[in-house]
């Protein structure tokens, strides 16, 4: 019963995606192609469905529990969506290999910065950037693992915005959500708490993903018989994951996040250099 | 607290209650789309037939809606997936209302801009 097996893997993808803020495509695409021999075209179609299912499934809890920072999400979404349109246009004009390498190296650097942050649970002594004051980006959430309310500031708004624009260009070129860049921009550059970065990344990813998913659907690249068990499994997994994540220590989430980030970085650099994995 | 601070505080509280509305609407959207997808999958597994010739399924909105009307499994699933794809768009739409209610006009502008860009990219994608 292939449907049930895909459903099971999709639950796992939903949990991983909602905890890390990555959307679940990182699990779904390789699983469908390698374990089930699904055509890469349909695997990508199913993974974009998984991104939206992770985003909407987890957002129910993340927004209700106020982990998602709606202002940060919407402000950065401007950069991502404009970037995605740019990416879709320049896709035919230039070789994306330079961008792959630049962003691969940037991700590597961020993984390194994150390694140094593994000892701290919450960002310490973050200054409030003047632009963040004007945009009212700072926030507060209740951390269920620490059992206390956490107030936070937002730093380096312009760098975060710039990285998100680049992330949008990449996702426009690749046609995927590139959640690792979103978490990177918020965690490493803007110094938000990791849980807020992950929840806000999940929120944004669905918005960016919806535009491309519509295109895939009407191009016939979303096969209903693969996408249905993926959507249902991921919705369940993301609902569960959004609850698990809130009770996890940020340090633990970070330790899972770093190797995933390094893996994506290496894959991008190799792709930029013209070396194809799998 | 100054008058302005009191007003900010009240607006923040409006945002909190409005966020709960966003969460609830989102839950309804997710449950409805999940239910439709599940229904289509059950119909498919029960009948062992997608309602369409092998390896084909509708790829236009009209085709999907017509197939859903006659309960063809593949079309019902695609209709559910289409509803799921609309949930993030719905979310941005309601977020605009959240900021309107909180009188946060800067973010009414920012969120509307995102909404417009989203619609444009949907249309661009269709044309391309």
PDB file of N, CA, C and O in Angstrom, chain A residues 181-244:
ATOM      1  N   UNK A 181      16.765  29.866   4.350  1.00  0.00           N
ATOM      2  CA  UNK A 181      17.168  31.267   4.240  1.00  0.00           C
ATOM      3  C   UNK A 181      16.313  32.167   5.121  1.00  0.00           C
ATOM      4  O   UNK A 181      16.782  33.155   5.671  1.00  0.00           O
ATOM      5  N   UNK A 182      15.040  31.819   5.223  1.00  0.00           N
ATOM      6  CA  UNK A 182      14.146  32.646   6.041  1.00  0.00           C
ATOM      7  C   UNK A 182      14.567  32.564   7.499  1.00  0.00           C
ATOM      8  O   UNK A 182      14.675  33.581   8.181  1.00  0.00           O
ATOM      9  N   UNK A 183      14.818  31.338   7.975  1.00  0.00           N
ATOM     10  CA  UNK A 183      15.239  31.186   9.360  1.00  0.00           C
ATOM     11  C   UNK A 183      16.586  31.880   9.557  1.00  0.00           C
ATOM     12  O   UNK A 183      16.808  32.565  10.553  1.00  0.00           O
ATOM     13  N   UNK A 184      17.483  31.744   8.570  1.00  0.00           N
ATOM     14  CA  UNK A 184      18.800  32.380   8.648  1.00  0.00           C
ATOM     15  C   UNK A 184      18.660  33.897   8.789  1.00  0.00           C
ATOM     16  O   UNK A 184      19.290  34.507   9.659  1.00  0.00           O
ATOM     17  N   UNK A 185      17.834  34.511   7.946  1.00  0.00           N
ATOM     18  CA  UNK A 185      17.677  35.971   7.987  1.00  0.00           C
ATOM     19  C   UNK A 185      17.177  36.421   9.350  1.00  0.00           C
ATOM     20  O   UNK A 185      17.658  37.400   9.917  1.00  0.00           O
ATOM     21  N   UNK A 186      16.213  35.685   9.903  1.00  0.00           N
ATOM     22  CA  UNK A 186      15.618  36.116  11.173  1.00  0.00           C
ATOM     23  C   UNK A 186      16.486  35.762  12.369  1.00  0.00           C
ATOM     24  O   UNK A 186      16.609  36.532  13.311  1.00  0.00           O
ATOM     25  N   UNK A 187      17.102  34.590  12.341  1.00  0.00           N
ATOM     26  CA  UNK A 187      17.888  34.139  13.489  1.00  0.00           C
ATOM     27  C   UNK A 187      19.267  34.792  13.512  1.00  0.00           C
ATOM     28  O   UNK A 187      19.663  35.412  14.498  1.00  0.00           O
ATOM     29  N   UNK A 188      20.011  34.657  12.399  1.00  0.00           N
ATOM     30  CA  UNK A 188      21.405  35.113  12.386  1.00  0.00           C
ATOM     31  C   UNK A 188      21.497  36.632  12.215  1.00  0.00           C
ATOM     32  O   UNK A 188      22.281  37.288  12.880  1.00  0.00           O
ATOM     33  N   UNK A 189      20.681  37.201  11.326  1.00  0.00           N
ATOM     34  CA  UNK A 189      20.810  38.634  11.046  1.00  0.00           C
ATOM     35  C   UNK A 189      19.952  39.489  11.989  1.00  0.00           C
ATOM     36  O   UNK A 189      20.427  40.427  12.588  1.00  0.00           O
ATOM     37  N   UNK A 190      18.685  39.152  12.120  1.00  0.00           N
ATOM     38  CA  UNK A 190      17.799  40.011  12.912  1.00  0.00           C
ATOM     39  C   UNK A 190      17.771  39.610  14.386  1.00  0.00           C
ATOM     40  O   UNK A 190      17.177  40.311  15.204  1.00  0.00           O
ATOM     41  N   UNK A 191      18.405  38.489  14.695  1.00  0.00           N
ATOM     42  CA  UNK A 191      18.575  38.027  16.090  1.00  0.00           C
ATOM     43  C   UNK A 191      17.259  37.830  16.845  1.00  0.00           C
ATOM     44  O   UNK A 191      17.137  38.140  18.025  1.00  0.00           O
ATOM     45  N   UNK A 192      16.267  37.286  16.167  1.00  0.00           N
ATOM     46  CA  UNK A 192      15.015  36.934  16.834  1.00  0.00           C
ATOM     47  C   UNK A 192      15.204  35.617  17.579  1.00  0.00           C
ATOM     48  O   UNK A 192      16.082  34.825  17.236  1.00  0.00           O
ATOM     49  N   UNK A 193      14.370  35.336  18.583  1.00  0.00           N
ATOM     50  CA  UNK A 193      14.439  34.011  19.210  1.00  0.00           C
ATOM     51  C   UNK A 193      14.160  32.924  18.160  1.00  0.00           C
ATOM     52  O   UNK A 193      13.360  33.144  17.249  1.00  0.00           O
ATOM     53  N   UNK A 194      14.817  31.775  18.285  1.00  0.00           N
ATOM     54  CA  UNK A 194      14.720  30.733  17.251  1.00  0.00           C
ATOM     55  C   UNK A 194      13.283  30.269  17.018  1.00  0.00           C
ATOM     56  O   UNK A 194      12.886  30.024  15.875  1.00  0.00           O
ATOM     57  N   UNK A 195      12.505  30.160  18.084  1.00  0.00           N
ATOM     58  CA  UNK A 195      11.126  29.684  17.922  1.00  0.00           C
ATOM     59  C   UNK A 195      10.300  30.680  17.114  1.00  0.00           C
ATOM     60  O   UNK A 195       9.464  30.288  16.298  1.00  0.00           O
ATOM     61  N   UNK A 196      10.530  31.979  17.358  1.00  0.00           N
ATOM     62  CA  UNK A 196       9.812  33.009  16.598  1.00  0.00           C
ATOM     63  C   UNK A 196      10.248  32.942  15.127  1.00  0.00           C
ATOM     64  O   UNK A 196       9.412  33.027  14.217  1.00  0.00           O
ATOM     65  N   UNK A 197      11.549  32.747  14.891  1.00  0.00           N
ATOM     66  CA  UNK A 197      12.056  32.647  13.516  1.00  0.00           C
ATOM     67  C   UNK A 197      11.422  31.468  12.790  1.00  0.00           C
ATOM     68  O   UNK A 197      10.990  31.590  11.641  1.00  0.00           O
ATOM     69  N   UNK A 198      11.372  30.318  13.456  1.00  0.00           N
ATOM     70  CA  UNK A 198      10.830  29.109  12.835  1.00  0.00           C
ATOM     71  C   UNK A 198       9.339  29.268  12.529  1.00  0.00           C
ATOM     72  O   UNK A 198       8.886  28.972  11.422  1.00  0.00           O
ATOM     73  N   UNK A 199       8.583  29.768  13.501  1.00  0.00           N
ATOM     74  CA  UNK A 199       7.129  29.916  13.308  1.00  0.00           C
ATOM     75  C   UNK A 199       6.836  30.952  12.228  1.00  0.00           C
ATOM     76  O   UNK A 199       5.953  30.754  11.384  1.00  0.00           O
ATOM     77  N   UNK A 200       7.595  32.054  12.240  1.00  0.00           N
ATOM     78  CA  UNK A 200       7.356  33.108  11.249  1.00  0.00           C
ATOM     79  C   UNK A 200       7.775  32.636   9.860  1.00  0.00           C
ATOM     80  O   UNK A 200       7.111  32.934   8.869  1.00  0.00           O
ATOM     81  N   UNK A 201       8.862  31.865   9.794  1.00  0.00           N
ATOM     82  CA  UNK A 201       9.285  31.289   8.511  1.00  0.00           C
ATOM     83  C   UNK A 201       8.194  30.381   7.950  1.00  0.00           C
ATOM     84  O   UNK A 201       7.844  30.456   6.771  1.00  0.00           O
ATOM     85  N   UNK A 202       7.624  29.539   8.816  1.00  0.00           N
ATOM     86  CA  UNK A 202       6.535  28.659   8.386  1.00  0.00           C
ATOM     87  C   UNK A 202       5.349  29.442   7.857  1.00  0.00           C
ATOM     88  O   UNK A 202       4.744  29.084   6.849  1.00  0.00           O
ATOM     89  N   UNK A 203       5.016  30.528   8.551  1.00  0.00           N
ATOM     90  CA  UNK A 203       3.896  31.372   8.156  1.00  0.00           C
ATOM     91  C   UNK A 203       4.138  31.929   6.749  1.00  0.00           C
ATOM     92  O   UNK A 203       3.280  31.853   5.871  1.00  0.00           O
ATOM     93  N   UNK A 204       5.352  32.466   6.544  1.00  0.00           N
ATOM     94  CA  UNK A 204       5.680  33.114   5.276  1.00  0.00           C
ATOM     95  C   UNK A 204       5.754  32.131   4.123  1.00  0.00           C
ATOM     96  O   UNK A 204       5.386  32.431   2.995  1.00  0.00           O
ATOM     97  N   UNK A 205       6.281  30.936   4.424  1.00  0.00           N
ATOM     98  CA  UNK A 205       6.528  29.964   3.362  1.00  0.00           C
ATOM     99  C   UNK A 205       5.254  29.578   2.618  1.00  0.00           C
ATOM    100  O   UNK A 205       5.271  29.395   1.409  1.00  0.00           O
ATOM    101  N   UNK A 206       4.157  29.489   3.358  1.00  0.00           N
ATOM    102  CA  UNK A 206       2.885  29.150   2.719  1.00  0.00           C
ATOM    103  C   UNK A 206       2.441  30.241   1.764  1.00  0.00           C
ATOM    104  O   UNK A 206       1.916  29.972   0.686  1.00  0.00           O
ATOM    105  N   UNK A 207       2.693  31.499   2.177  1.00  0.00           N
ATOM    106  CA  UNK A 207       2.271  32.626   1.350  1.00  0.00           C
ATOM    107  C   UNK A 207       3.067  32.625   0.036  1.00  0.00           C
ATOM    108  O   UNK A 207       2.502  32.741  -1.049  1.00  0.00           O
ATOM    109  N   UNK A 208       4.392  32.483   0.155  1.00  0.00           N
ATOM    110  CA  UNK A 208       5.225  32.443  -1.053  1.00  0.00           C
ATOM    111  C   UNK A 208       4.875  31.212  -1.893  1.00  0.00           C
ATOM    112  O   UNK A 208       4.822  31.275  -3.119  1.00  0.00           O
ATOM    113  N   UNK A 209       4.657  30.089  -1.193  1.00  0.00           N
ATOM    114  CA  UNK A 209       4.394  28.828  -1.888  1.00  0.00           C
ATOM    115  C   UNK A 209       3.075  28.810  -2.644  1.00  0.00           C
ATOM    116  O   UNK A 209       2.967  28.170  -3.690  1.00  0.00           O
ATOM    117  N   UNK A 210       2.074  29.541  -2.125  1.00  0.00           N
ATOM    118  CA  UNK A 210       0.737  29.499  -2.734  1.00  0.00           C
ATOM    119  C   UNK A 210       0.779  29.942  -4.190  1.00  0.00           C
ATOM    120  O   UNK A 210       0.128  29.342  -5.050  1.00  0.00           O
ATOM    121  N   UNK A 211       1.558  30.996  -4.460  1.00  0.00           N
ATOM    122  CA  UNK A 211       1.622  31.509  -5.826  1.00  0.00           C
ATOM    123  C   UNK A 211       2.166  30.445  -6.775  1.00  0.00           C
ATOM    124  O   UNK A 211       1.580  30.173  -7.827  1.00  0.00           O
ATOM    125  N   UNK A 212       3.288  29.811  -6.381  1.00  0.00           N
ATOM    126  CA  UNK A 212       3.845  28.802  -7.290  1.00  0.00           C
ATOM    127  C   UNK A 212       2.999  27.541  -7.332  1.00  0.00           C
ATOM    128  O   UNK A 212       2.894  26.899  -8.381  1.00  0.00           O
ATOM    129  N   UNK A 213       2.337  27.191  -6.210  1.00  0.00           N
ATOM    130  CA  UNK A 213       1.520  25.975  -6.199  1.00  0.00           C
ATOM    131  C   UNK A 213       0.376  26.061  -7.205  1.00  0.00           C
ATOM    132  O   UNK A 213       0.057  25.080  -7.879  1.00  0.00           O
ATOM    133  N   UNK A 214      -0.233  27.256  -7.314  1.00  0.00           N
ATOM    134  CA  UNK A 214      -1.305  27.443  -8.286  1.00  0.00           C
ATOM    135  C   UNK A 214      -0.811  27.144  -9.693  1.00  0.00           C
ATOM    136  O   UNK A 214      -1.468  26.446 -10.475  1.00  0.00           O
ATOM    137  N   UNK A 215       0.407  27.659  -9.977  1.00  0.00           N
ATOM    138  CA  UNK A 215       0.999  27.434 -11.298  1.00  0.00           C
ATOM    139  C   UNK A 215       1.214  25.937 -11.552  1.00  0.00           C
ATOM    140  O   UNK A 215       0.843  25.402 -12.599  1.00  0.00           O
ATOM    141  N   UNK A 216       1.774  25.251 -10.556  1.00  0.00           N
ATOM    142  CA  UNK A 216       2.035  23.812 -10.689  1.00  0.00           C
ATOM    143  C   UNK A 216       0.742  23.034 -10.907  1.00  0.00           C
ATOM    144  O   UNK A 216       0.682  22.113 -11.706  1.00  0.00           O
ATOM    145  N   UNK A 217      -0.303  23.433 -10.149  1.00  0.00           N
ATOM    146  CA  UNK A 217      -1.576  22.716 -10.222  1.00  0.00           C
ATOM    147  C   UNK A 217      -2.167  22.783 -11.630  1.00  0.00           C
ATOM    148  O   UNK A 217      -2.579  21.768 -12.195  1.00  0.00           O
ATOM    149  N   UNK A 218      -2.145  23.997 -12.205  1.00  0.00           N
ATOM    150  CA  UNK A 218      -2.767  24.146 -13.522  1.00  0.00           C
ATOM    151  C   UNK A 218      -1.845  23.688 -14.654  1.00  0.00           C
ATOM    152  O   UNK A 218      -2.265  23.567 -15.786  1.00  0.00           O
ATOM    153  N   UNK A 219      -0.576  23.441 -14.328  1.00  0.00           N
ATOM    154  CA  UNK A 219       0.321  22.862 -15.322  1.00  0.00           C
ATOM    155  C   UNK A 219       0.220  21.333 -15.305  1.00  0.00           C
ATOM    156  O   UNK A 219       0.883  20.648 -16.080  1.00  0.00           O
ATOM    157  N   UNK A 220      -0.561  20.800 -14.367  1.00  0.00           N
ATOM    158  CA  UNK A 220      -0.727  19.354 -14.278  1.00  0.00           C
ATOM    159  C   UNK A 220       0.439  18.648 -13.600  1.00  0.00           C
ATOM    160  O   UNK A 220       0.617  17.442 -13.748  1.00  0.00           O
ATOM    161  N   UNK A 221       1.266  19.424 -12.836  1.00  0.00           N
ATOM    162  CA  UNK A 221       2.430  18.809 -12.198  1.00  0.00           C
ATOM    163  C   UNK A 221       2.147  18.376 -10.770  1.00  0.00           C
ATOM    164  O   UNK A 221       3.039  17.908 -10.075  1.00  0.00           O
ATOM    165  N   UNK A 222       0.891  18.553 -10.344  1.00  0.00           N
ATOM    166  CA  UNK A 222       0.516  18.031  -9.032  1.00  0.00           C
ATOM    167  C   UNK A 222      -0.351  16.806  -9.266  1.00  0.00           C
ATOM    168  O   UNK A 222      -1.531  16.907  -9.603  1.00  0.00           O
ATOM    169  N   UNK A 223       0.261  15.629  -9.112  1.00  0.00           N
ATOM    170  CA  UNK A 223      -0.467  14.375  -9.299  1.00  0.00           C
ATOM    171  C   UNK A 223      -1.320  14.117  -8.059  1.00  0.00           C
ATOM    172  O   UNK A 223      -0.783  13.982  -6.954  1.00  0.00           O
ATOM    173  N   UNK A 224      -2.657  14.074  -8.206  1.00  0.00           N
ATOM    174  CA  UNK A 224      -3.518  13.980  -7.023  1.00  0.00           C
ATOM    175  C   UNK A 224      -3.244  12.743  -6.163  1.00  0.00           C
ATOM    176  O   UNK A 224      -3.430  12.797  -4.949  1.00  0.00           O
ATOM    177  N   UNK A 225      -2.785  11.659  -6.783  1.00  0.00           N
ATOM    178  CA  UNK A 225      -2.648  10.420  -6.009  1.00  0.00           C
ATOM    179  C   UNK A 225      -1.365  10.375  -5.173  1.00  0.00           C
ATOM    180  O   UNK A 225      -1.286   9.616  -4.212  1.00  0.00           O
ATOM    181  N   UNK A 226      -0.373  11.184  -5.531  1.00  0.00           N
ATOM    182  CA  UNK A 226       0.767  11.363  -4.632  1.00  0.00           C
ATOM    183  C   UNK A 226       0.499  12.505  -3.661  1.00  0.00           C
ATOM    184  O   UNK A 226       0.830  12.426  -2.476  1.00  0.00           O
ATOM    185  N   UNK A 227      -0.100  13.583  -4.187  1.00  0.00           N
ATOM    186  CA  UNK A 227      -0.274  14.786  -3.377  1.00  0.00           C
ATOM    187  C   UNK A 227      -1.297  14.601  -2.256  1.00  0.00           C
ATOM    188  O   UNK A 227      -1.145  15.204  -1.191  1.00  0.00           O
ATOM    189  N   UNK A 228      -2.326  13.750  -2.467  1.00  0.00           N
ATOM    190  CA  UNK A 228      -3.361  13.583  -1.430  1.00  0.00           C
ATOM    191  C   UNK A 228      -2.797  12.998  -0.133  1.00  0.00           C
ATOM    192  O   UNK A 228      -2.971  13.593   0.929  1.00  0.00           O
ATOM    193  N   UNK A 229      -2.095  11.836  -0.187  1.00  0.00           N
ATOM    194  CA  UNK A 229      -1.543  11.340   1.078  1.00  0.00           C
ATOM    195  C   UNK A 229      -0.488  12.279   1.671  1.00  0.00           C
ATOM    196  O   UNK A 229      -0.376  12.382   2.898  1.00  0.00           O
ATOM    197  N   UNK A 230       0.265  13.006   0.797  1.00  0.00           N
ATOM    198  CA  UNK A 230       1.249  13.967   1.301  1.00  0.00           C
ATOM    199  C   UNK A 230       0.534  15.076   2.073  1.00  0.00           C
ATOM    200  O   UNK A 230       0.882  15.387   3.209  1.00  0.00           O
ATOM    201  N   UNK A 231      -0.518  15.644   1.456  1.00  0.00           N
ATOM    202  CA  UNK A 231      -1.229  16.756   2.098  1.00  0.00           C
ATOM    203  C   UNK A 231      -1.820  16.330   3.437  1.00  0.00           C
ATOM    204  O   UNK A 231      -1.643  17.011   4.449  1.00  0.00           O
ATOM    205  N   UNK A 232      -2.493  15.179   3.461  1.00  0.00           N
ATOM    206  CA  UNK A 232      -3.151  14.733   4.703  1.00  0.00           C
ATOM    207  C   UNK A 232      -2.118  14.418   5.786  1.00  0.00           C
ATOM    208  O   UNK A 232      -2.265  14.832   6.930  1.00  0.00           O
ATOM    209  N   UNK A 233      -1.065  13.692   5.410  1.00  0.00           N
ATOM    210  CA  UNK A 233      -0.027  13.334   6.382  1.00  0.00           C
ATOM    211  C   UNK A 233       0.664  14.567   6.940  1.00  0.00           C
ATOM    212  O   UNK A 233       0.861  14.691   8.157  1.00  0.00           O
ATOM    213  N   UNK A 234       1.028  15.496   6.040  1.00  0.00           N
ATOM    214  CA  UNK A 234       1.742  16.692   6.483  1.00  0.00           C
ATOM    215  C   UNK A 234       0.860  17.558   7.380  1.00  0.00           C
ATOM    216  O   UNK A 234       1.329  18.100   8.384  1.00  0.00           O
ATOM    217  N   UNK A 235      -0.435  17.671   7.055  1.00  0.00           N
ATOM    218  CA  UNK A 235      -1.337  18.463   7.905  1.00  0.00           C
ATOM    219  C   UNK A 235      -1.350  17.909   9.330  1.00  0.00           C
ATOM    220  O   UNK A 235      -1.263  18.657  10.299  1.00  0.00           O
ATOM    221  N   UNK A 236      -1.439  16.577   9.439  1.00  0.00           N
ATOM    222  CA  UNK A 236      -1.429  15.955  10.772  1.00  0.00           C
ATOM    223  C   UNK A 236      -0.076  16.176  11.448  1.00  0.00           C
ATOM    224  O   UNK A 236       0.005  16.615  12.597  1.00  0.00           O
ATOM    225  N   UNK A 237       1.003  15.906  10.704  1.00  0.00           N
ATOM    226  CA  UNK A 237       2.352  16.071  11.266  1.00  0.00           C
ATOM    227  C   UNK A 237       2.621  17.495  11.724  1.00  0.00           C
ATOM    228  O   UNK A 237       3.192  17.713  12.797  1.00  0.00           O
ATOM    229  N   UNK A 238       2.180  18.483  10.924  1.00  0.00           N
ATOM    230  CA  UNK A 238       2.447  19.879  11.266  1.00  0.00           C
ATOM    231  C   UNK A 238       1.653  20.315  12.491  1.00  0.00           C
ATOM    232  O   UNK A 238       2.133  21.107  13.310  1.00  0.00           O
ATOM    233  N   UNK A 239       0.428  19.783  12.628  1.00  0.00           N
ATOM    234  CA  UNK A 239      -0.381  20.109  13.804  1.00  0.00           C
ATOM    235  C   UNK A 239       0.298  19.586  15.070  1.00  0.00           C
ATOM    236  O   UNK A 239       0.400  20.282  16.078  1.00  0.00           O
ATOM    237  N   UNK A 240       0.797  18.354  14.977  1.00  0.00           N
ATOM    238  CA  UNK A 240       1.509  17.752  16.112  1.00  0.00           C
ATOM    239  C   UNK A 240       2.829  18.496  16.351  1.00  0.00           C
ATOM    240  O   UNK A 240       3.158  18.870  17.482  1.00  0.00           O
ATOM    241  N   UNK A 241       3.573  18.743  15.251  1.00  0.00           N
ATOM    242  CA  UNK A 241       4.884  19.396  15.351  1.00  0.00           C
ATOM    243  C   UNK A 241       4.806  20.769  16.001  1.00  0.00           C
ATOM    244  O   UNK A 241       5.679  21.146  16.777  1.00  0.00           O
ATOM    245  N   UNK A 242       3.746  21.535  15.698  1.00  0.00           N
ATOM    246  CA  UNK A 242       3.611  22.885  16.262  1.00  0.00           C
ATOM    247  C   UNK A 242       3.423  22.825  17.778  1.00  0.00           C
ATOM    248  O   UNK A 242       3.731  23.786  18.481  1.00  0.00           O
ATOM    249  N   UNK A 243       2.912  21.698  18.260  1.00  0.00           N
ATOM    250  CA  UNK A 243       2.787  21.537  19.712  1.00  0.00           C
ATOM    251  C   UNK A 243       4.099  21.074  20.324  1.00  0.00           C
ATOM    252  O   UNK A 243       4.524  21.568  21.372  1.00  0.00           O
ATOM    253  N   UNK A 244       4.756  20.123  19.654  1.00  0.00           N
ATOM    254  CA  UNK A 244       6.037  19.609  20.166  1.00  0.00           C
ATOM    255  C   UNK A 244       7.062  20.744  20.242  1.00  0.00           C
ATOM    256  O   UNK A 244       7.744  20.912  21.241  1.00  0.00           O
TER     257      UNK A 244
END
